[in-house]
Coordinates of C-alpha atoms in Angstrom, one line a residue:
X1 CA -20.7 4.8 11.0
X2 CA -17.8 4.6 13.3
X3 CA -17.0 1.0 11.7
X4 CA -17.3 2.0 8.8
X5 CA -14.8 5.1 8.7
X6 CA -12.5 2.8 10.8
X7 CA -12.7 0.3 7.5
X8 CA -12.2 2.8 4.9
X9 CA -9.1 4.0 7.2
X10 CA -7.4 0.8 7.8
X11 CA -7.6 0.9 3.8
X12 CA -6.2 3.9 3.5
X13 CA -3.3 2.5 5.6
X14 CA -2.9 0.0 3.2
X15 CA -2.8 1.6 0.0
X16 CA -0.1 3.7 1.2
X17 CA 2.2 0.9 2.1
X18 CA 1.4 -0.3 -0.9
X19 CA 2.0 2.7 -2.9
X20 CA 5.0 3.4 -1.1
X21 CA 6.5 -0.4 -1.7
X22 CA 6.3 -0.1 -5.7
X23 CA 7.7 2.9 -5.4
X24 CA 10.7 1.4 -3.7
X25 CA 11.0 -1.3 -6.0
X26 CA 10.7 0.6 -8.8
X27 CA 12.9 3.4 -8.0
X28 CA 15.5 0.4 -7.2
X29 CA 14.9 -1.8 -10.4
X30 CA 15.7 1.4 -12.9
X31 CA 19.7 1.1 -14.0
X32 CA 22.2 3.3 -12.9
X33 CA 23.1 5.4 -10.4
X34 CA 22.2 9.1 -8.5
X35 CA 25.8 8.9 -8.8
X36 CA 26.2 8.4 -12.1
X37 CA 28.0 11.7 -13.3
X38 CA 30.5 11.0 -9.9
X39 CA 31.5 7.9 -11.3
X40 CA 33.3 8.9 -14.3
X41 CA 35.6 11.3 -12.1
X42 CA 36.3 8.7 -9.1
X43 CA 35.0 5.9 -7.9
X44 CA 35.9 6.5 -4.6
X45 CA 33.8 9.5 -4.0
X46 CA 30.6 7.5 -5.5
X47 CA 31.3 5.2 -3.0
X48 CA 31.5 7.2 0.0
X49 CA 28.1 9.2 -1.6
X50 CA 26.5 6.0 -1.4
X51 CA 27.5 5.0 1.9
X52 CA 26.6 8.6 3.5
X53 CA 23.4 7.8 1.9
X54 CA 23.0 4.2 2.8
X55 CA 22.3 3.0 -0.4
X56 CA 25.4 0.5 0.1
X57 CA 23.3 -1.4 2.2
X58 CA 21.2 -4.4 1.4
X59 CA 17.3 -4.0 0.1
X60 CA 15.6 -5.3 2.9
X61 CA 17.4 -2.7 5.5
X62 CA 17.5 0.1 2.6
X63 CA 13.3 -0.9 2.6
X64 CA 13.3 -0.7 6.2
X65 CA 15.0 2.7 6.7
X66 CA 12.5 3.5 4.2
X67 CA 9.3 2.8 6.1
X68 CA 10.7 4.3 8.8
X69 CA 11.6 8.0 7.6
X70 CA 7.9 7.7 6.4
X71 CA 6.2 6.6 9.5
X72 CA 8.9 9.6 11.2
X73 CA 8.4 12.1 8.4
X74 CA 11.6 13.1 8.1
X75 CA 12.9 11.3 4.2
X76 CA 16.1 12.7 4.6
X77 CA 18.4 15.3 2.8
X78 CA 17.8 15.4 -1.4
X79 CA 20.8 13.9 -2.8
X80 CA 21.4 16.4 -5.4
X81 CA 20.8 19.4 -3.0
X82 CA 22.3 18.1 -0.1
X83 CA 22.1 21.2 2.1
X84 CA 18.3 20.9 1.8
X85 CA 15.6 18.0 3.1
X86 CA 13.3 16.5 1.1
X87 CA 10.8 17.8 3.9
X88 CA 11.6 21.5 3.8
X89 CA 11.2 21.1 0.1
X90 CA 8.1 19.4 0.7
X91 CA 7.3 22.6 2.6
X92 CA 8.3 25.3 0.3
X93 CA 6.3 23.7 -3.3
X94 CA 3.5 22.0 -1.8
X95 CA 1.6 24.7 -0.6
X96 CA 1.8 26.5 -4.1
X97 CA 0.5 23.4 -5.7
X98 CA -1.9 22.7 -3.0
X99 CA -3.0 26.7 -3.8
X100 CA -3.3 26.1 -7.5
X101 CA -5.0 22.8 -6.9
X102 CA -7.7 24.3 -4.7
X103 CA -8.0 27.3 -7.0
X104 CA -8.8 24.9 -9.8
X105 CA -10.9 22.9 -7.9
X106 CA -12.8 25.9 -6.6
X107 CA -12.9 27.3 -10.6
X108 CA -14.1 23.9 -12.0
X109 CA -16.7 22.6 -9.4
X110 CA -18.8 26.4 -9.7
X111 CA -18.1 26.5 -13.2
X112 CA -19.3 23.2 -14.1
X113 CA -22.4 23.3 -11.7
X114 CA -23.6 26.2 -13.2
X115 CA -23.4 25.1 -17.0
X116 CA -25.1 21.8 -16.4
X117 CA -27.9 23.3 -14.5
X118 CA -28.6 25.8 -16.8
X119 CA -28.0 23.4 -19.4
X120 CA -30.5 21.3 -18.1
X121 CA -33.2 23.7 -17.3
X122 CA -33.0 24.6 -21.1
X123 CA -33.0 21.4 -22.5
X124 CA -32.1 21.3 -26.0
X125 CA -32.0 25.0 -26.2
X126 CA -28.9 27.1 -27.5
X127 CA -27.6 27.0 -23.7
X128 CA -27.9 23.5 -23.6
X129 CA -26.2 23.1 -27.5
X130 CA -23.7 25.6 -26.1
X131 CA -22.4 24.0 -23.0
X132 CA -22.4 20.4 -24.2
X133 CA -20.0 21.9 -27.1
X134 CA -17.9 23.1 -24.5
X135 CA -17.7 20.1 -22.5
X136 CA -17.0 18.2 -25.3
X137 CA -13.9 20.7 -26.5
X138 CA -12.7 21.0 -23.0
X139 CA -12.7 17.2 -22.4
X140 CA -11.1 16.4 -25.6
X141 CA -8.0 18.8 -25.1
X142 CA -5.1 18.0 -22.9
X143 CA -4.0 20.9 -20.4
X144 CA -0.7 20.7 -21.5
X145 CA -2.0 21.9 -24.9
X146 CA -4.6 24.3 -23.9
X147 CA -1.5 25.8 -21.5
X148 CA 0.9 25.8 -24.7
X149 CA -1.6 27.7 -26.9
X150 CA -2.7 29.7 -23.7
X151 CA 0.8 31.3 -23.5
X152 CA 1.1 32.0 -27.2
X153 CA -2.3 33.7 -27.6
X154 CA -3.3 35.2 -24.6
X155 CA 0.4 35.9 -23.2
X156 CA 2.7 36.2 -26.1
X157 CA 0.2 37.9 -28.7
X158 CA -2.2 39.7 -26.7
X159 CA -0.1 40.8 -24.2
X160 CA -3.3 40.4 -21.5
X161 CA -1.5 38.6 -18.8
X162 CA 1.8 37.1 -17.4
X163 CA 2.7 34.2 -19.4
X164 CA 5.0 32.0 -16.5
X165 CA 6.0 32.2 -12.8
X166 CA 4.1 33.1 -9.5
X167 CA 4.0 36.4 -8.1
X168 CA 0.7 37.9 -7.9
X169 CA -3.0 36.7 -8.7
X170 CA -2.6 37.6 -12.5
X171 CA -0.2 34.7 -12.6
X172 CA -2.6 32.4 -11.5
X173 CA -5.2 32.6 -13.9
X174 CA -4.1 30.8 -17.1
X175 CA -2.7 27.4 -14.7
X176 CA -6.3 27.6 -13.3
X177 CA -7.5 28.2 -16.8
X178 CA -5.5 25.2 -18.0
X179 CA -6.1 23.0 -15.6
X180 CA -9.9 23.7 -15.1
X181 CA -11.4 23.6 -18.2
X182 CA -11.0 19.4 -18.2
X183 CA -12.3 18.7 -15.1
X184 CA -15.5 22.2 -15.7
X185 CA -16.2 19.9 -18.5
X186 CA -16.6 16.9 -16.9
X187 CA -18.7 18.8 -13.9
X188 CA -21.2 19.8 -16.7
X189 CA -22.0 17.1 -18.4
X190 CA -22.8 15.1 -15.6
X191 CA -24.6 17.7 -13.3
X192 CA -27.0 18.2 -16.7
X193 CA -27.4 14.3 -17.2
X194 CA -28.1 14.1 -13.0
X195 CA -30.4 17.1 -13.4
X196 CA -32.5 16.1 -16.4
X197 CA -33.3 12.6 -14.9
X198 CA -34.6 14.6 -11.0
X199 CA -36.5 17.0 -12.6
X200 CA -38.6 14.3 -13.9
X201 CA -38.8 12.6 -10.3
X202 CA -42.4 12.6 -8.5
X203 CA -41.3 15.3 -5.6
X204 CA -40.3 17.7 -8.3
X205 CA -43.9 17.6 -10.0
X206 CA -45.4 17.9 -6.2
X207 CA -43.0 21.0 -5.4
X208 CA -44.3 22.6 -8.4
X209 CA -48.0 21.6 -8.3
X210 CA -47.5 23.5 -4.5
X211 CA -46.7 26.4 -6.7
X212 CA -42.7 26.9 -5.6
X213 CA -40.3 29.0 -7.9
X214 CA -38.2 27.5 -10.2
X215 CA -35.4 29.1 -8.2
X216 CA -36.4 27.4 -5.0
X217 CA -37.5 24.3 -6.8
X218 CA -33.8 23.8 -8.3
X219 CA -31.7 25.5 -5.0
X220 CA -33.6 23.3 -2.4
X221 CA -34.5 20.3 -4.3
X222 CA -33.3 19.3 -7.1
X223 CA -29.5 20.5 -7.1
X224 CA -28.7 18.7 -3.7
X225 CA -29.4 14.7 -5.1
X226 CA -28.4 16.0 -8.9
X227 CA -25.2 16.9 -7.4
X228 CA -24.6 13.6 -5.6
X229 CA -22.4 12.2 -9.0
X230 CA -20.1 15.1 -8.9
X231 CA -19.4 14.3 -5.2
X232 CA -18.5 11.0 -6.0
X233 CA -15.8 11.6 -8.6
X234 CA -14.3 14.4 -7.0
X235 CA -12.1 12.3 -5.0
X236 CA -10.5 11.2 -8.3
X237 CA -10.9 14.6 -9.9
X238 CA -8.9 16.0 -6.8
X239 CA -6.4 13.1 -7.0
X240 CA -6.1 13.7 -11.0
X241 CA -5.9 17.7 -10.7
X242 CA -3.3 18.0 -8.3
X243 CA -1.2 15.3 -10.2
X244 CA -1.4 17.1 -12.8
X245 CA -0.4 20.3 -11.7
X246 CA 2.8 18.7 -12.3
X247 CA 2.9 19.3 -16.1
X248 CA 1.5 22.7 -15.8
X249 CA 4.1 24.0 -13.3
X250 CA 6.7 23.1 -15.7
X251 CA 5.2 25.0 -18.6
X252 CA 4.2 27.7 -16.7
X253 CA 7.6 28.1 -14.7
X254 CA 5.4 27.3 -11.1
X255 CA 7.9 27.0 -8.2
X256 CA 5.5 24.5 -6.6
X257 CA 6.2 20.5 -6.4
X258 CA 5.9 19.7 -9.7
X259 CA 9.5 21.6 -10.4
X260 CA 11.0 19.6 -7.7
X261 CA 9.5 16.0 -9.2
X262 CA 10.4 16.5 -12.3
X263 CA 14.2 17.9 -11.5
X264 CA 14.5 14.4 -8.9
X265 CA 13.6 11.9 -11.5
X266 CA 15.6 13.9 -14.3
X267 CA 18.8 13.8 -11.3
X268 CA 17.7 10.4 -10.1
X269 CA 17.1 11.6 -6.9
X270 CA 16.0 8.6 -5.0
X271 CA 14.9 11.1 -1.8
X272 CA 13.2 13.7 -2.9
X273 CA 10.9 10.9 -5.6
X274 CA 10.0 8.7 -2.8
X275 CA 9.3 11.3 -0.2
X276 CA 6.9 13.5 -3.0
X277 CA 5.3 10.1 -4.4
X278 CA 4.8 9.1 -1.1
X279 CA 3.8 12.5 0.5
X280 CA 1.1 12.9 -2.3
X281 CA -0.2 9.6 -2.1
X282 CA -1.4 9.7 1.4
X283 CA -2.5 13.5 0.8
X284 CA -4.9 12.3 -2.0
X285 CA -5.9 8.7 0.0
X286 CA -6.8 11.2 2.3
X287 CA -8.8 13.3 0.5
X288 CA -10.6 10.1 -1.1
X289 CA -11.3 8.9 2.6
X290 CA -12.8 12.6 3.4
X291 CA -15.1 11.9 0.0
X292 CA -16.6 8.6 0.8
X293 CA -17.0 10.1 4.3
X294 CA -18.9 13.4 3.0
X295 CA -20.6 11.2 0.6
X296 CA -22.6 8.8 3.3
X297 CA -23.2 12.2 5.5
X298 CA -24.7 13.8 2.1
X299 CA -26.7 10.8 1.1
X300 CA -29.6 9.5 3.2
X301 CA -30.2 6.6 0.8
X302 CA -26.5 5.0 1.6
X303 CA -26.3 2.7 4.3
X304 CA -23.4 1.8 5.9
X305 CA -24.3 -1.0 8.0
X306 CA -25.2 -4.2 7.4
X307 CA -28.8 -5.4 7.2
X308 CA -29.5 -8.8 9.0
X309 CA -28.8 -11.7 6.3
X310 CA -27.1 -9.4 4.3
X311 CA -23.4 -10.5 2.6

């Protein structure tokens, strides 16, 4: 076990770097300038803006200083907002996009478990019908669209809730709703597929012929292995959810990361792009390290070693 999480975080180490090296070279091959808008009113000042931010110096050493403020932590002030570092902004909008993340998270992974087992348990009945239409809805709309008709109905026309900013739980509840209802759907269909197939399995029939509840048959049994495919995409759920909190903070006026993001690659904002690509990389390596661990704890079946012979 100990070899193997060793592996997975020597990985980890290198999917960063490289992560963090196209960033660099991609942030560096777009024309133009942060300075752009300087340029037009002296050339002189751009210069000095570019020296103060070493960007006057050659690639290699620019890559280097690089590597460095992320193996330090410290990326340096944003060039657009120079009173303020790219880590205290880091600070101030991750953890309300780590909240709204989680939230969603929380919202999908119980909502999604509970319509695909009772989905399953009624098989081609009107629950079943009914949650499979809803999967298929929820998967098929983006949450940029749901979020857009969200604020016009629910906000706008109905006057039920706040439609934008972040202030008190209210304001929380259409992001999550946006956000959710992809990955709810996702949850469903594949905890009813991943249930229908271990309620057939041999244990099942002999927990039942010993005259256990359905309840108990379901909650001790079968939902812990129909549950093992939902662990193993949740590392790319959680990787694609808090991406994509992004969009949503923008439409719904969020003061978390996603404002900051989008602002720096509007302002070209070398800083404050690299540090936040970079920053959320290695949080959602992380997290995808944490799942493959989870997953061999959760799993008896998985082995991590190697047998003798074996490639």
């Amino acid at each position: 076990m100990l070899l193997y999480i060793l592996k997975r975080f020597i990985m980890m180490i290198v999917t960063i770097l490289i992560i963090a090296t196209l960033t660099f070279v991609l942030m560096r091959a777009i024309p133009g300038s942060p300075f752009d808008e300087e340029r037009t009113s002296n050339p002189t000042i751009q210069a000095n803006l570019e020296k103060f931010y070493k960007l006057d110096q050659p690639m290699p050493i620019q890559y280097l200083n690089y590597l460095k403020s992320i193996v330090t932590f410290d990326y340096g002030p944003s060039i657009k907002k120079p009173n303020e570092s790219v880590n205290t902004l880091l600070a101030r909008g991750f953890p309300i996009s780590f909240e709204l993340g989680m939230a969603t998270i929380l919202v999908a992974v119980i909502s999604g478990i509970i319509l695909g087992t009772f989905a399953a348990l009624r098989h081609n009945g009107i629950v079943d019908y009914g949650a499979m239409t809803f999967a298929v809805v929820g998967i098929s709309i983006p949450n940029f669209v749901l979020a857009t008709l969200l604020i016009q109905q629910v906000a706008v026309n109905w006057h039920l809730l706040p439609p934008a900013t972040w202030s008190s739980p209210k304001h929380m509840i259409l992001p999550v709703i946006a956000l959710a209802t992809g990955p709810t759907a996702i949850i469903a269909r594949l905890t009813r597929a991943s249930m229908l197939e271990v309620l057939t399995q041999d244990y099942i029939k002999m927990a039942r012929a010993k005259g256990l509840t359905p309840f108990r048959i379901v909650a001790r049994h079968a939902l812990r292995n129909a549950l093992m495919p939902v662990v193993t995409i949740m590392g790319t759920m959680l990787a694609g959810i808090l991406t994509g909190t992004f969009v949503i903070e923008k439409i719904f006026a969020i003061p978390g990361m996603g404002k900051y993001f989008v602002e720096s690659i509007n302002n070209r904002d070398y800083p404050v792009i690299m540090g936040s690509t970079v920053f959320y990389s290695a949080f959602l390596v992380f997290m995808l390290f944490l799942v493959d661990i989870v997953y061999g704890f959760l799993d008896p079946r998985i082995k991590l070693h190697k047998k003798e012979g074996e490639v």
